[in-house]
CSV table of C-alpha atoms in Angstrom, one decimal:
chain,number,residue,atom,x,y,z
M,1,MET,CA,-30.2,93.5,74.9
M,2,SER,CA,-31.1,89.8,74.5
M,3,ARG,CA,-28.9,86.8,74.9
M,4,PRO,CA,-28.2,84.6,71.8
M,5,SER,CA,-30.1,81.4,72.0
M,6,THR,CA,-28.1,78.2,72.0
M,7,PRO,CA,-29.3,74.6,71.8
M,8,THR,CA,-28.8,74.2,75.5
M,9,ALA,CA,-30.7,77.3,76.4
M,10,GLY,CA,-34.0,75.3,76.5
M,11,TRP,CA,-35.6,73.5,79.5
M,12,ARG,CA,-33.5,70.8,81.1
M,13,PRO,CA,-34.5,68.2,83.7
M,14,GLY,CA,-34.4,69.7,87.2
M,15,MET,CA,-35.3,73.3,86.0
M,16,PRO,CA,-38.4,75.0,87.4
M,17,GLY,CA,-41.6,74.4,85.5
M,18,GLY,CA,-41.0,70.7,84.8
M,19,GLU,CA,-44.2,69.8,86.5
M,20,ASN,CA,-46.1,71.7,83.7
M,21,LEU,CA,-44.7,69.6,80.9
M,22,PRO,CA,-46.9,66.9,79.3
M,23,SER,CA,-45.8,63.3,79.5
M,24,GLY,CA,-44.1,61.8,76.5
M,25,PRO,CA,-40.9,62.1,74.5
M,26,ALA,CA,-40.9,65.9,74.5
M,27,GLY,CA,-41.8,66.3,78.2
M,28,ARG,CA,-41.3,64.3,81.3
M,29,PRO,CA,-41.0,60.5,81.0
M,30,ALA,CA,-44.3,58.8,80.6
M,31,THR,CA,-43.2,55.9,82.9
M,32,PRO,CA,-40.6,56.3,85.6
M,33,GLY,CA,-37.6,54.1,85.4
M,34,GLY,CA,-37.8,53.1,81.8
M,35,ASP,CA,-34.8,53.1,79.4
M,36,GLY,CA,-36.4,55.9,77.3
M,37,HIS,CA,-36.8,53.7,74.2
M,38,GLY,CA,-40.6,53.1,74.4
M,39,PRO,CA,-42.8,50.9,76.4
M,40,GLU,CA,-41.6,47.8,78.3
M,41,THR,CA,-41.7,44.8,76.0
M,42,GLY,CA,-42.3,42.1,78.6
M,43,PRO,CA,-40.3,39.1,79.3
M,44,PRO,CA,-37.1,38.2,77.3
M,45,THR,CA,-37.8,36.2,74.1
M,46,VAL,CA,-35.9,33.7,72.1
M,47,THR,CA,-36.1,33.0,68.3
M,48,ILE,CA,-36.8,29.3,67.9
M,49,GLY,CA,-36.7,29.4,64.1
M,50,SER,CA,-36.7,31.7,61.0
M,51,TYR,CA,-38.6,30.8,57.9
M,52,PRO,CA,-38.6,32.2,54.3
M,53,ASP,CA,-42.4,32.6,54.1
M,54,TYR,CA,-45.3,33.3,56.4
M,55,PRO,CA,-47.2,30.0,55.8
M,56,SER,CA,-44.1,28.1,57.2
M,57,ALA,CA,-44.0,30.2,60.3
M,58,GLN,CA,-47.8,29.9,60.7
M,59,ARG,CA,-47.5,26.1,60.4
M,60,VAL,CA,-45.0,26.1,63.2
M,61,VAL,CA,-47.2,28.0,65.6
M,62,ASP,CA,-50.2,25.9,64.6
M,63,TYR,CA,-48.2,22.8,65.3
M,64,LEU,CA,-47.3,24.2,68.7
M,65,ALA,CA,-50.9,24.9,69.4
M,66,ASP,CA,-52.0,21.4,68.4
M,67,ASN,CA,-49.5,20.0,70.9
M,68,ARG,CA,-50.9,22.1,73.8
M,69,PHE,CA,-48.0,24.6,73.9
M,70,PRO,CA,-49.0,28.0,75.4
M,71,VAL,CA,-49.0,29.9,72.1
M,72,GLU,CA,-50.1,33.1,73.8
M,73,HIS,CA,-46.3,33.4,74.6
M,74,THR,CA,-45.5,33.1,70.9
M,75,ALA,CA,-45.1,35.7,68.1
M,76,ILE,CA,-44.4,35.8,64.4
M,77,VAL,CA,-42.1,38.6,63.5
M,78,GLY,CA,-41.5,39.7,59.9
M,79,THR,CA,-38.0,41.1,59.3
M,80,ASN,CA,-36.5,42.9,56.3
M,81,LEU,CA,-39.7,44.5,55.4
M,82,THR,CA,-40.3,45.8,51.8
M,83,LEU,CA,-43.1,47.9,50.5
M,84,VAL,CA,-44.2,46.7,47.1
M,85,GLU,CA,-46.6,48.9,45.0
M,86,THR,CA,-47.9,46.9,42.1
M,87,VAL,CA,-49.1,49.1,39.2
M,88,LEU,CA,-52.4,47.7,38.0
M,89,GLY,CA,-52.9,50.0,34.9
M,90,ARG,CA,-53.2,53.4,33.4
M,91,LEU,CA,-55.8,55.7,35.0
M,92,THR,CA,-57.7,57.9,32.6
M,93,THR,CA,-60.6,60.2,33.4
M,94,GLY,CA,-63.0,57.6,32.0
M,95,ARG,CA,-61.5,54.8,34.1
M,96,ALA,CA,-61.6,57.1,37.2
M,97,ALA,CA,-65.3,57.7,36.6
M,98,LEU,CA,-65.9,54.0,36.2
M,99,LEU,CA,-64.1,53.1,39.4
M,100,GLY,CA,-66.0,56.0,41.2
M,101,ALA,CA,-69.3,54.6,39.8
M,102,GLY,CA,-68.5,51.2,41.3
M,103,THR,CA,-67.7,52.6,44.7
M,104,GLY,CA,-70.8,54.9,44.5
M,105,ALA,CA,-73.0,52.0,43.5
M,106,TRP,CA,-72.0,50.1,46.6
M,107,PHE,CA,-72.7,53.1,48.8
M,108,GLY,CA,-76.0,53.8,47.1
M,109,LEU,CA,-77.0,50.1,47.5
M,110,PHE,CA,-76.3,50.4,51.2
M,111,ILE,CA,-78.4,53.6,51.6
M,112,GLY,CA,-81.1,52.0,49.4
M,113,LEU,CA,-81.2,49.0,51.7
M,114,LEU,CA,-81.5,51.2,54.7
M,115,PHE,CA,-84.4,53.2,53.3
M,116,GLY,CA,-85.9,50.0,51.8
M,117,ILE,CA,-86.3,48.5,55.2
M,118,PHE,CA,-88.6,51.3,56.3
M,119,THR,CA,-90.6,51.6,53.0
M,120,VAL,CA,-94.2,50.5,53.0
M,121,GLY,CA,-94.5,50.4,49.2
M,122,ASN,CA,-92.1,49.0,46.5
M,123,TRP,CA,-88.9,48.6,48.4
M,124,VAL,CA,-87.1,47.1,45.4
M,125,ALA,CA,-87.5,50.4,43.6
M,126,VAL,CA,-86.0,52.3,46.5
M,127,ILE,CA,-83.0,50.0,46.5
M,128,LEU,CA,-82.5,50.4,42.7
M,129,VAL,CA,-82.9,54.2,42.9
M,130,GLY,CA,-80.3,54.3,45.6
M,131,LEU,CA,-77.9,52.2,43.6
M,132,VAL,CA,-78.3,54.3,40.4
M,133,ILE,CA,-78.0,57.6,42.2
M,134,GLY,CA,-74.9,56.3,44.1
M,135,ALA,CA,-73.3,55.2,40.8
M,136,ILE,CA,-73.9,58.5,39.1
M,137,TRP,CA,-72.5,60.6,42.0
M,138,GLY,CA,-69.6,58.2,42.3
M,139,ALA,CA,-68.8,58.6,38.6
M,140,VAL,CA,-69.0,62.4,38.8
M,141,PHE,CA,-66.8,62.6,41.9
M,142,GLY,CA,-64.3,60.1,40.5
M,143,ALA,CA,-63.9,62.0,37.2
M,144,VAL,CA,-63.6,65.4,39.0
M,145,ALA,CA,-61.1,64.1,41.5
M,146,HIS,CA,-58.9,62.7,38.7
M,147,ALA,CA,-59.2,65.9,36.6
M,148,MET,CA,-58.2,68.0,39.6
M,149,SER,CA,-55.1,65.9,40.2
M,150,GLY,CA,-53.5,67.5,37.1
M,151,GLY,CA,-52.0,64.2,35.9
M,152,GLN,CA,-49.9,63.8,39.0
M,153,ARG,CA,-50.9,60.1,39.4
M,154,ASP,CA,-52.2,58.6,36.1
M,155,PHE,CA,-52.1,55.0,37.3
M,156,THR,CA,-53.8,52.7,39.7
M,157,SER,CA,-51.9,50.5,42.1
M,158,ALA,CA,-52.1,48.2,45.1
M,159,SER,CA,-49.6,48.3,47.9
M,160,SER,CA,-48.5,45.4,50.0
M,161,LEU,CA,-45.9,44.9,52.8
M,162,ARG,CA,-43.7,41.9,52.4
M,163,ALA,CA,-41.1,40.5,54.8
M,164,GLY,CA,-37.9,38.8,53.7
M,165,GLN,CA,-38.0,36.4,56.6
M,166,TYR,CA,-40.4,35.4,59.4
M,167,ALA,CA,-39.1,34.5,62.9
M,168,VAL,CA,-41.1,32.6,65.4
M,169,ILE,CA,-40.2,33.8,68.9
M,170,VAL,CA,-41.3,32.5,72.3
M,171,ASP,CA,-40.7,33.6,75.9
M,172,ALA,CA,-37.2,32.6,77.0
M,173,ASP,CA,-38.5,30.3,79.8
M,174,LEU,CA,-40.5,28.3,77.2
M,175,ALA,CA,-37.9,28.0,74.5
M,176,ASP,CA,-36.7,24.6,75.4
M,177,GLN,CA,-40.2,23.1,75.4
M,178,ALA,CA,-40.9,24.7,72.0
M,179,ARG,CA,-37.7,23.4,70.5
M,180,GLN,CA,-38.5,19.8,71.7
M,181,LEU,CA,-41.8,20.0,70.0
M,182,LEU,CA,-40.3,21.4,66.8
M,183,GLY,CA,-37.8,18.5,66.8
M,184,ARG,CA,-40.7,16.2,66.2
M,185,MET,CA,-42.2,18.3,63.4
M,186,HIS,CA,-39.6,17.6,60.7
M,187,LEU,CA,-39.6,21.3,59.6
M,188,THR,CA,-36.1,22.5,60.2
M,189,PRO,CA,-35.8,26.2,61.2
M,190,THR,CA,-32.8,28.3,60.3
M,191,GLY,CA,-30.9,30.4,62.8
M,192,ALA,CA,-32.3,30.0,66.3
M,193,THR,CA,-30.8,32.9,68.2
M,194,ALA,CA,-31.6,34.9,71.4
M,195,ARG,CA,-33.4,38.2,71.0
């Protein structure tokens, strides 16, 4: 007769066999004494300014670097991240073949250049043959891959990650020095808070 299993019937700290567990979240702690929420993050940091776009935050760090501030103690942190997938157009079998031909042509050119280096005769012909063969195979594979998808994704797109706000943070012991330098910059940050 077997006992019913309960959520607490598994291994618990202090039970025999703990030394056989791998390190990490499912086993014993990877580093003793941590809070269990990942690796230590280093010294405490302070947000010296938040900016609506990346170039503004980059300009702040560049200004600090130009004024001999130790920027290795600085970070730009993007918050309120959003994944944006921009649809570029409809994808047909013909367009998939064309895109595949372009990718294959680049690969064929690379292989042709490699073989052309070691060719004694007409190396230009070797490069052109590699380019043409690569384009043909790329077109075939592109068309076949699109046909095999069964119309599940009949569009092309490009993905980008965008942040709603960019915070410039520095180590807490350097925050006053950074704020003094930024006071001379005439670019007013919004919301300087401790982190």
